[in-house]
PDB file of C-alpha atoms in Angstrom:
ATOM      1  CA  MET A   1      57.672 -12.408  51.924  1.00 52.00           C
ATOM      2  CA  LYS A   2      57.164  -9.380  53.457  1.00 52.00           C
ATOM      3  CA  HIS A   3      55.411  -7.994  50.659  1.00 56.00           C
ATOM      4  CA  ALA A   4      53.067 -11.118  50.130  1.00 59.00           C
ATOM      5  CA  GLY A   5      50.862 -10.249  53.054  1.00 62.00           C
ATOM      6  CA  PRO A   6      49.346  -7.140  51.626  1.00 63.00           C
ATOM      7  CA  PHE A   7      48.736  -8.950  48.330  1.00 60.00           C
ATOM      8  CA  VAL A   8      46.845 -11.768  49.932  1.00 57.00           C
ATOM      9  CA  LEU A   9      44.638  -9.495  52.452  1.00 57.00           C
ATOM     10  CA  ALA A  10      43.830  -7.374  49.207  1.00 59.00           C
ATOM     11  CA  LEU A  11      43.015 -10.832  47.282  1.00 56.00           C
ATOM     12  CA  GLY A  12      40.988 -12.161  50.169  1.00 58.00           C
ATOM     13  CA  LEU A  13      38.998  -8.766  50.437  1.00 57.00           C
ATOM     14  CA  THR A  14      38.341  -8.906  46.613  1.00 62.00           C
ATOM     15  CA  ALA A  15      36.966 -12.193  46.926  1.00 58.00           C
ATOM     16  CA  GLY A  16      34.870 -11.317  50.065  1.00 61.00           C
ATOM     17  CA  CYS A  17      33.236  -8.790  47.557  1.00 60.00           C
ATOM     18  CA  ALA A  18      32.656 -11.042  45.029  1.00 59.00           C
ATOM     19  CA  LEU A  19      31.041 -13.606  47.021  1.00 70.00           C
ATOM     20  CA  LYS A  20      28.917 -11.037  48.799  1.00 68.00           C
ATOM     21  CA  GLY A  21      27.647  -9.703  45.047  1.00 72.00           C
ATOM     22  CA  ASP A  22      26.669 -13.464  44.136  1.00 71.00           C
ATOM     23  CA  VAL A  23      25.184 -14.126  47.132  1.00 73.00           C
ATOM     24  CA  ARG A  24      23.411 -10.803  46.671  1.00 73.00           C
ATOM     25  CA  ARG A  25      22.195 -11.968  42.825  1.00 77.00           C
ATOM     26  CA  VAL A  26      21.104 -15.234  44.110  1.00 74.00           C
ATOM     27  CA  GLU A  27      18.933 -13.562  46.878  1.00 76.00           C
ATOM     28  CA  LEU A  28      17.401 -11.439  44.118  1.00 82.00           C
ATOM     29  CA  GLN A  29      16.670 -14.072  41.681  1.00 79.00           C
ATOM     30  CA  VAL A  30      15.149 -16.073  44.649  1.00 79.00           C
ATOM     31  CA  GLU A  31      12.871 -13.070  45.436  1.00 80.00           C
ATOM     32  CA  ALA A  32      11.878 -12.778  41.535  1.00 81.00           C
ATOM     33  CA  LEU A  33      11.159 -16.413  41.736  1.00 80.00           C
ATOM     34  CA  ARG A  34       8.978 -15.851  44.681  1.00 81.00           C
ATOM     35  CA  VAL A  35       7.026 -13.141  43.146  1.00 81.00           C
ATOM     36  CA  GLU A  36       6.761 -15.051  39.610  1.00 79.00           C
ATOM     37  CA  ARG A  37       5.583 -18.279  42.018  1.00 79.00           C
ATOM     38  CA  ALA A  38       3.234 -16.152  43.814  1.00 77.00           C
ATOM     39  CA  ARG A  39       1.498 -14.463  40.807  1.00 80.00           C
ATOM     40  CA  ALA A  40       1.051 -17.714  39.428  1.00 75.00           C
ATOM     41  CA  ASP A  41      -0.555 -18.982  42.379  1.00 75.00           C
ATOM     42  CA  SER A  42      -2.865 -16.076  42.441  1.00 76.00           C
ATOM     43  CA  GLN A  43      -3.589 -16.524  38.736  1.00 81.00           C
ATOM     44  CA  HIS A  44      -4.293 -20.122  39.336  1.00 75.00           C
ATOM     45  CA  VAL A  45      -6.480 -19.243  42.485  1.00 79.00           C
ATOM     46  CA  ALA A  46      -8.598 -16.815  40.234  1.00 78.00           C
ATOM     47  CA  ALA A  47      -9.165 -19.293  37.526  1.00 74.00           C
ATOM     48  CA  VAL A  48     -10.145 -22.140  40.062  1.00 76.00           C
ATOM     49  CA  ASP A  49     -12.484 -19.429  41.351  1.00 79.00           C
ATOM     50  CA  THR A  50     -13.578 -18.604  38.021  1.00 80.00           C
ATOM     51  CA  VAL A  51     -14.073 -22.312  37.151  1.00 74.00           C
ATOM     52  CA  ARG A  52     -16.096 -22.695  40.827  1.00 81.00           C
ATOM     53  CA  ALA A  53     -18.193 -19.718  39.789  1.00 79.00           C
ATOM     54  CA  LEU A  54     -19.244 -21.376  36.343  1.00 74.00           C
ATOM     55  CA  LEU A  55     -20.134 -24.533  37.856  1.00 71.00           C
ATOM     56  CA  ALA A  56     -22.021 -22.972  40.635  1.00 75.00           C
ATOM     57  CA  THR A  57     -23.850 -20.899  37.855  1.00 75.00           C
ATOM     58  CA  VAL A  58     -24.471 -23.989  35.622  1.00 68.00           C
ATOM     59  CA  GLN A  59     -25.747 -26.106  38.679  1.00 73.00           C
ATOM     60  CA  GLU A  60     -28.341 -23.275  39.217  1.00 75.00           C
ATOM     61  CA  ARG A  61     -29.367 -23.050  36.008  1.00 74.00           C
ATOM     62  CA  LEU A  62     -29.622 -26.988  36.141  1.00 67.00           C
ATOM     63  CA  VAL A  63     -31.476 -26.838  39.273  1.00 67.00           C
ATOM     64  CA  ALA A  64     -33.775 -24.223  37.607  1.00 68.00           C
ATOM     65  CA  GLN A  65     -34.592 -26.147  34.489  1.00 70.00           C
ATOM     66  CA  GLN A  66     -35.294 -29.199  36.487  1.00 70.00           C
ATOM     67  CA  ALA A  67     -37.681 -27.326  38.337  1.00 62.00           C
ATOM     68  CA  TYR A  68     -39.187 -25.666  35.234  1.00 64.00           C
ATOM     69  CA  LEU A  69     -39.555 -29.283  33.614  1.00 60.00           C
ATOM     70  CA  VAL A  70     -41.486 -30.746  37.254  1.00 56.00           C
ATOM     71  CA  GLN A  71     -43.642 -27.664  36.703  1.00 63.00           C
ATOM     72  CA  LEU A  72     -44.286 -28.021  33.037  1.00 58.00           C
ATOM     73  CA  ARG A  73     -44.857 -31.722  33.697  1.00 60.00           C
ATOM     74  CA  GLY A  74     -47.501 -30.756  36.307  1.00 53.00           C
ATOM     75  CA  ASP A  75     -48.994 -28.063  34.249  1.00 56.00           C
ATOM     76  CA  VAL A  76     -49.190 -30.549  31.385  1.00 51.00           C
ATOM     77  CA  LYS A  77     -50.701 -32.940  33.717  1.00 51.00           C
ATOM     78  CA  THR A  78     -53.293 -30.264  34.625  1.00 47.00           C
ATOM     79  CA  ASP A  79     -54.130 -29.398  31.287  1.00 56.00           C
ATOM     80  CA  LEU A  80     -54.924 -32.931  30.394  1.00 50.00           C
ATOM     81  CA  LEU A  81     -57.160 -33.237  33.568  1.00 45.00           C
ATOM     82  CA  ALA A  82     -59.037 -29.958  32.103  1.00 51.00           C
ATOM     83  CA  VAL A  83     -59.405 -31.343  28.948  1.00 49.00           C
ATOM     84  CA  GLN A  84     -60.802 -34.608  30.226  1.00 51.00           C
ATOM     85  CA  GLN A  85     -62.962 -32.910  32.391  1.00 50.00           C
ATOM     86  CA  GLN A  86     -64.596 -30.593  29.460  1.00 54.00           C
ATOM     87  CA  LEU A  87     -64.702 -33.520  27.373  1.00 50.00           C
ATOM     88  CA  VAL A  88     -66.984 -35.311  29.973  1.00 42.00           C
ATOM     89  CA  SER A  89     -68.934 -32.114  30.108  1.00 48.00           C
ATOM     90  CA  VAL A  90     -69.372 -32.136  26.424  1.00 46.00           C
ATOM     91  CA  GLN A  91     -70.380 -35.449  26.529  1.00 50.00           C
ATOM     92  CA  GLU A  92     -73.010 -34.832  29.185  1.00 49.00           C
ATOM     93  CA  LEU A  93     -74.208 -31.748  27.417  1.00 51.00           C
ATOM     94  CA  THR A  94     -74.329 -34.085  24.108  1.00 52.00           C
ATOM     95  CA  GLY A  95     -76.469 -36.576  26.157  1.00 54.00           C
ATOM     96  CA  GLN A  96     -78.821 -33.688  27.727  1.00 55.00           C
ATOM     97  CA  SER A  97     -79.261 -32.159  24.380  1.00 58.00           C
ATOM     98  CA  GLN A  98     -80.215 -35.753  22.826  1.00 62.00           C
ATOM     99  CA  GLN A  99     -82.628 -36.219  25.858  1.00 64.00           C
ATOM    100  CA  ARG A 100     -84.276 -32.786  25.438  1.00 64.00           C
ATOM    101  CA  LEU A 101     -84.967 -33.804  21.686  1.00 65.00           C
ATOM    102  CA  THR A 102     -86.235 -37.235  22.780  1.00 65.00           C
ATOM    103  CA  GLU A 103     -88.597 -35.307  25.322  1.00 66.00           C
ATOM    104  CA  LEU A 104     -89.415 -32.760  22.562  1.00 67.00           C
ATOM    105  CA  ARG A 105     -90.447 -35.842  20.227  1.00 64.00           C
ATOM    106  CA  GLY A 106     -92.427 -37.310  22.929  1.00 63.00           C
ATOM    107  CA  ARG A 107     -94.504 -34.004  23.383  1.00 61.00           C
ATOM    108  CA  LEU A 108     -95.169 -33.714  19.524  1.00 58.00           C
ATOM    109  CA  GLU A 109     -95.958 -37.307  19.606  1.00 57.00           C
ATOM    110  CA  GLU A 110     -98.200 -36.945  22.231  1.00 59.00           C
ATOM    111  CA  GLN A 111     -99.657 -33.922  20.908  1.00 51.00           C
ATOM    112  CA  ALA A 112    -100.121 -35.756  17.737  1.00 49.00           C
ATOM    113  CA  ARG A 113    -102.328 -38.619  19.403  1.00 49.00           C
ATOM    114  CA  GLN A 114    -104.721 -36.208  21.056  1.00 49.00           C
ATOM    115  CA  PRO A 115    -108.146 -35.868  19.294  1.00 47.00           C
ATOM    116  CA  VAL A 116    -108.791 -32.879  17.007  1.00 41.00           C
ATOM    117  CA  PRO A 117    -111.941 -30.772  18.253  1.00 41.00           C
ATOM    118  CA  VAL A 118    -114.325 -30.662  15.547  1.00 40.00           C
ATOM    119  CA  LEU A 119    -117.882 -28.716  15.068  1.00 37.00           C
ATOM    120  CA  ASP A 120    -120.779 -31.104  15.365  1.00 43.00           C
ATOM    121  CA  THR A 121    -123.820 -29.222  14.129  1.00 38.00           C
ATOM    122  CA  SER A 122    -126.308 -31.686  15.413  1.00 43.00           C
ATOM    123  CA  ARG A 123    -125.151 -30.096  18.962  1.00 42.00           C
ATOM    124  CA  GLY A 124    -125.419 -26.659  17.943  1.00 41.00           C
ATOM    125  CA  GLY A 125    -122.122 -26.487  16.861  1.00 40.00           C
ATOM    126  CA  ALA A 126    -120.288 -27.395  20.116  1.00 40.00           C
ATOM    127  CA  ALA A 127    -116.696 -28.846  19.559  1.00 41.00           C
ATOM    128  CA  VAL A 128    -116.404 -32.656  20.128  1.00 41.00           C
ATOM    129  CA  PRO A 129    -113.188 -34.949  19.761  1.00 45.00           C
ATOM    130  CA  SER A 130    -112.593 -36.141  16.309  1.00 43.00           C
ATOM    131  CA  GLY A 131    -111.691 -39.916  15.803  1.00 41.00           C
ATOM    132  CA  ASN A 132    -108.670 -39.042  13.643  1.00 40.00           C
ATOM    133  CA  PRO A 133    -105.510 -37.741  15.333  1.00 45.00           C
ATOM    134  CA  ALA A 134    -103.934 -35.075  13.667  1.00 50.00           C
ATOM    135  CA  GLY A 135     -99.875 -34.985  13.272  1.00 55.00           C
ATOM    136  CA  PRO A 136     -97.902 -32.310  15.019  1.00 63.00           C
ATOM    137  CA  GLY A 137     -98.458 -28.931  13.444  1.00 85.00           C
ATOM    138  CA  PRO A 138     -95.699 -26.757  12.240  1.00 92.00           C
ATOM    139  CA  GLU A 139     -96.172 -23.841  14.311  1.00 93.00           C
ATOM    140  CA  GLN A 140     -96.255 -26.065  17.534  1.00 93.00           C
ATOM    141  CA  MET A 141     -92.962 -27.499  16.235  1.00 93.00           C
ATOM    142  CA  TYR A 142     -91.437 -24.315  15.328  1.00 96.00           C
ATOM    143  CA  ASP A 143     -92.409 -22.834  18.858  1.00 94.00           C
ATOM    144  CA  LEU A 144     -90.862 -25.725  20.738  1.00 94.00           C
ATOM    145  CA  ALA A 145     -87.582 -25.263  18.755  1.00 94.00           C
ATOM    146  CA  TYR A 146     -87.499 -21.490  19.246  1.00 95.00           C
ATOM    147  CA  GLN A 147     -87.955 -22.039  22.791  1.00 95.00           C
ATOM    148  CA  GLN A 148     -84.832 -24.307  22.896  1.00 95.00           C
ATOM    149  CA  TYR A 149     -83.048 -21.474  21.335  1.00 94.00           C
ATOM    150  CA  ARG A 150     -84.402 -18.712  23.625  1.00 94.00           C
ATOM    151  CA  ALA A 151     -83.189 -21.014  26.542  1.00 93.00           C
ATOM    152  CA  SER A 152     -79.493 -21.258  24.912  1.00 91.00           C
ATOM    153  CA  ARG A 153     -80.142 -24.830  24.364  1.00 93.00           C
ATOM    154  CA  TYR A 154     -78.383 -24.673  20.810  1.00 93.00           C
ATOM    155  CA  GLY A 155     -77.711 -27.960  20.039  1.00 93.00           C
ATOM    156  CA  THR A 156     -81.374 -29.345  20.857  1.00 94.00           C
ATOM    157  CA  ALA A 157     -82.557 -26.077  19.343  1.00 94.00           C
ATOM    158  CA  ARG A 158     -80.684 -27.214  15.877  1.00 95.00           C
ATOM    159  CA  GLN A 159     -81.843 -30.651  16.141  1.00 95.00           C
ATOM    160  CA  ALA A 160     -85.269 -29.366  16.536  1.00 95.00           C
ATOM    161  CA  PHE A 161     -85.190 -26.602  13.536  1.00 96.00           C
ATOM    162  CA  ARG A 162     -83.846 -29.229  11.409  1.00 96.00           C
ATOM    163  CA  GLU A 163     -86.509 -31.874  11.935  1.00 95.00           C
ATOM    164  CA  PHE A 164     -88.681 -28.934  11.288  1.00 96.00           C
ATOM    165  CA  LEU A 165     -87.212 -28.168   7.866  1.00 95.00           C
ATOM    166  CA  ARG A 166     -87.063 -31.792   7.296  1.00 95.00           C
ATOM    167  CA  MET A 167     -90.902 -31.979   7.761  1.00 93.00           C
ATOM    168  CA  PHE A 168     -91.991 -28.816   6.701  1.00 94.00           C
ATOM    169  CA  PRO A 169     -89.437 -27.522   4.084  1.00 92.00           C
ATOM    170  CA  THR A 170     -91.762 -25.356   2.293  1.00 93.00           C
ATOM    171  CA  HIS A 171     -93.697 -23.669   5.119  1.00 95.00           C
ATOM    172  CA  GLU A 172     -93.598 -19.990   5.613  1.00 95.00           C
ATOM    173  CA  ARG A 173     -91.319 -20.262   8.861  1.00 96.00           C
ATOM    174  CA  ALA A 174     -88.850 -22.344   7.196  1.00 96.00           C
ATOM    175  CA  PRO A 175     -86.118 -19.565   6.351  1.00 96.00           C
ATOM    176  CA  ASP A 176     -86.516 -18.762   9.813  1.00 97.00           C
ATOM    177  CA  ALA A 177     -86.007 -21.956  11.163  1.00 96.00           C
ATOM    178  CA  LEU A 178     -82.590 -22.286   8.995  1.00 96.00           C
ATOM    179  CA  TYR A 179     -81.551 -18.676   9.793  1.00 97.00           C
ATOM    180  CA  PHE A 180     -81.750 -19.680  13.741  1.00 96.00           C
ATOM    181  CA  ILE A 181     -79.908 -22.629  12.907  1.00 96.00           C
ATOM    182  CA  GLY A 182     -76.829 -20.255  11.623  1.00 95.00           C
ATOM    183  CA  GLU A 183     -77.485 -18.036  14.741  1.00 96.00           C
ATOM    184  CA  SER A 184     -77.358 -20.993  17.076  1.00 93.00           C
ATOM    185  CA  PHE A 185     -73.599 -21.580  15.465  1.00 93.00           C
ATOM    186  CA  ALA A 186     -72.712 -17.682  15.633  1.00 85.00           C
ATOM    187  CA  GLY A 187     -71.087 -17.871  19.358  1.00 83.00           C
ATOM    188  CA  GLU A 188     -69.628 -21.376  18.627  1.00 83.00           C
ATOM    189  CA  ASN A 189     -68.375 -22.148  15.255  1.00 91.00           C
ATOM    190  CA  THR A 190     -68.453 -18.679  12.937  1.00 91.00           C
ATOM    191  CA  ASP A 191     -67.559 -21.156   9.904  1.00 93.00           C
ATOM    192  CA  SER A 192     -70.297 -23.478  10.267  1.00 94.00           C
ATOM    193  CA  ALA A 193     -72.768 -20.266  10.784  1.00 94.00           C
ATOM    194  CA  ALA A 194     -71.196 -18.675   7.485  1.00 95.00           C
ATOM    195  CA  ALA A 195     -72.168 -21.818   5.726  1.00 95.00           C
ATOM    196  CA  VAL A 196     -75.771 -21.736   7.110  1.00 96.00           C
ATOM    197  CA  TYR A 197     -76.262 -17.839   6.309  1.00 96.00           C
ATOM    198  CA  GLN A 198     -75.253 -18.638   2.714  1.00 96.00           C
ATOM    199  CA  GLN A 199     -77.592 -21.615   2.588  1.00 96.00           C
ATOM    200  CA  VAL A 200     -80.315 -19.075   3.685  1.00 96.00           C
ATOM    201  CA  VAL A 201     -79.553 -16.526   1.000  1.00 96.00           C
ATOM    202  CA  LYS A 202     -79.452 -19.223  -1.759  1.00 96.00           C
ATOM    203  CA  THR A 203     -82.515 -21.080  -0.770  1.00 95.00           C
ATOM    204  CA  TYR A 204     -84.909 -18.064   0.251  1.00 95.00           C
ATOM    205  CA  PRO A 205     -83.935 -15.099  -1.643  1.00 95.00           C
ATOM    206  CA  THR A 206     -86.969 -13.553  -1.295  1.00 95.00           C
ATOM    207  CA  SER A 207     -87.378 -14.258   2.495  1.00 95.00           C
ATOM    208  CA  PRO A 208     -86.866 -11.087   4.646  1.00 94.00           C
ATOM    209  CA  ARG A 209     -84.170 -13.255   6.509  1.00 96.00           C
ATOM    210  CA  ALA A 210     -82.047 -12.965   3.364  1.00 96.00           C
ATOM    211  CA  PRO A 211     -80.620  -9.608   3.902  1.00 96.00           C
ATOM    212  CA  SER A 212     -80.399 -10.511   7.573  1.00 96.00           C
ATOM    213  CA  ALA A 213     -78.284 -13.283   6.625  1.00 96.00           C
ATOM    214  CA  LEU A 214     -75.907 -11.465   4.232  1.00 96.00           C
ATOM    215  CA  TYR A 215     -75.562  -8.678   6.613  1.00 96.00           C
ATOM    216  CA  LYS A 216     -74.352 -11.287   9.152  1.00 96.00           C
ATOM    217  CA  LEU A 217     -71.919 -12.702   6.462  1.00 96.00           C
ATOM    218  CA  GLY A 218     -70.588  -9.003   6.098  1.00 95.00           C
ATOM    219  CA  TYR A 219     -70.294  -8.969  10.059  1.00 95.00           C
ATOM    220  CA  LEU A 220     -68.549 -12.397  10.228  1.00 95.00           C
ATOM    221  CA  ALA A 221     -66.032 -11.411   7.493  1.00 94.00           C
ATOM    222  CA  GLU A 222     -65.354  -8.081   9.215  1.00 93.00           C
ATOM    223  CA  GLN A 223     -64.287  -9.933  12.301  1.00 92.00           C
ATOM    224  CA  ARG A 224     -62.171 -11.945  10.977  1.00 91.00           C
ATOM    225  CA  GLY A 225     -60.361  -9.015   9.417  1.00 91.00           C
ATOM    226  CA  ASP A 226     -61.411  -9.407   5.794  1.00 93.00           C
ATOM    227  CA  LYS A 227     -62.886  -5.969   4.730  1.00 92.00           C
ATOM    228  CA  ALA A 228     -62.861  -6.530   1.202  1.00 93.00           C
ATOM    229  CA  ALA A 229     -65.201  -9.501   1.714  1.00 94.00           C
ATOM    230  CA  ALA A 230     -67.060  -7.564   4.570  1.00 93.00           C
ATOM    231  CA  ARG A 231     -67.838  -4.614   1.981  1.00 94.00           C
ATOM    232  CA  THR A 232     -68.844  -7.015  -0.931  1.00 95.00           C
ATOM    233  CA  TYR A 233     -71.626  -8.633   1.547  1.00 96.00           C
ATOM    234  CA  TYR A 234     -72.618  -5.047   2.808  1.00 95.00           C
ATOM    235  CA  ALA A 235     -72.897  -3.853  -1.094  1.00 95.00           C
ATOM    236  CA  ARG A 236     -75.276  -6.982  -1.539  1.00 96.00           C
ATOM    237  CA  VAL A 237     -77.379  -6.217   1.067  1.00 95.00           C
ATOM    238  CA  ILE A 238     -77.716  -2.575  -0.272  1.00 95.00           C
ATOM    239  CA  ALA A 239     -78.104  -3.736  -3.864  1.00 95.00           C
ATOM    240  CA  GLY A 240     -80.341  -6.667  -3.388  1.00 95.00           C
ATOM    241  CA  TYR A 241     -82.473  -5.474  -0.389  1.00 96.00           C
ATOM    242  CA  PRO A 242     -82.337  -1.464  -0.413  1.00 94.00           C
ATOM    243  CA  ARG A 243     -85.781  -1.151   1.604  1.00 94.00           C
ATOM    244  CA  SER A 244     -84.589  -3.700   4.277  1.00 94.00           C
ATOM    245  CA  PRO A 245     -83.528  -2.689   7.850  1.00 94.00           C
ATOM    246  CA  GLU A 246     -80.135  -4.112   7.198  1.00 95.00           C
ATOM    247  CA  ALA A 247     -79.647  -1.890   4.116  1.00 94.00           C
ATOM    248  CA  ASN A 248     -79.375   1.097   6.495  1.00 94.00           C
ATOM    249  CA  LEU A 249     -76.968  -0.810   8.547  1.00 95.00           C
ATOM    250  CA  ALA A 250     -74.948  -1.850   6.000  1.00 94.00           C
ATOM    251  CA  ARG A 251     -74.605   1.659   4.529  1.00 95.00           C
ATOM    252  CA  ASP A 252     -73.057   2.707   8.018  1.00 93.00           C
ATOM    253  CA  LYS A 253     -70.773  -0.345   7.911  1.00 92.00           C
ATOM    254  CA  LEU A 254     -69.493   0.812   4.512  1.00 92.00           C
ATOM    255  CA  GLN A 255     -69.050   4.317   5.347  1.00 90.00           C
ATOM    256  CA  ARG A 256     -66.777   3.296   8.246  1.00 88.00           C
ATOM    257  CA  LEU A 257     -64.882   0.753   6.428  1.00 84.00           C
ATOM    258  CA  GLY A 258     -64.323   3.283   3.589  1.00 73.00           C
ATOM    259  CA  ARG A 259     -65.708   2.319  -0.040  1.00 58.00           C
TER     260      ARG A 259
END
């Protein structure tokens, strides 16, 4: 029994050391778990922050898109209003053109009703009114139409020139009337202008307006980027009307375009 005491004491010391090691291992495991949990929490917080940032970005984009749609809707309404106003303006201009044409016809009819002075040899050659009214003269009709053109009332001028051509298709000013119909389209509808210029060349090939119309066809082709067609028209001016003023212009154009 005397020898058992040291053995028990040594056993107790060994057990105490073992218990302390277990405790230490447990503490280390707990610390590792705590660190791992902290890392996981940090990653979770970062993921949540990322999701929140994405949601905020999406929300901002949605707000911006909504604002853009509102602005677009307002712009569309504004454009529609502008188009409506332009239509009203066109209708007003059309009405004004029709009114001017009516006034023009009224003036011509009034002039037609006026008696034409004739010479009365019994009164020493004095002019006296004739009882037979004369119709509106072609020069008067042409001049009135040209005045409308010079005043930039192109719609009224076109109608007046067409009326002149209807009444006097063989008059010497007929090529001029047709040419100026094309000119009245030049700033509004180049396709219509080109069609009229073609008609000038076809209908009045011997008129001085023919080379002018051909040159304008070349110019319009050049403006729309069709250099081949432009060169063809300029060459036709030179070949068909070599002494015309337009021929010199066409030669300069061909040099710049390159043959």
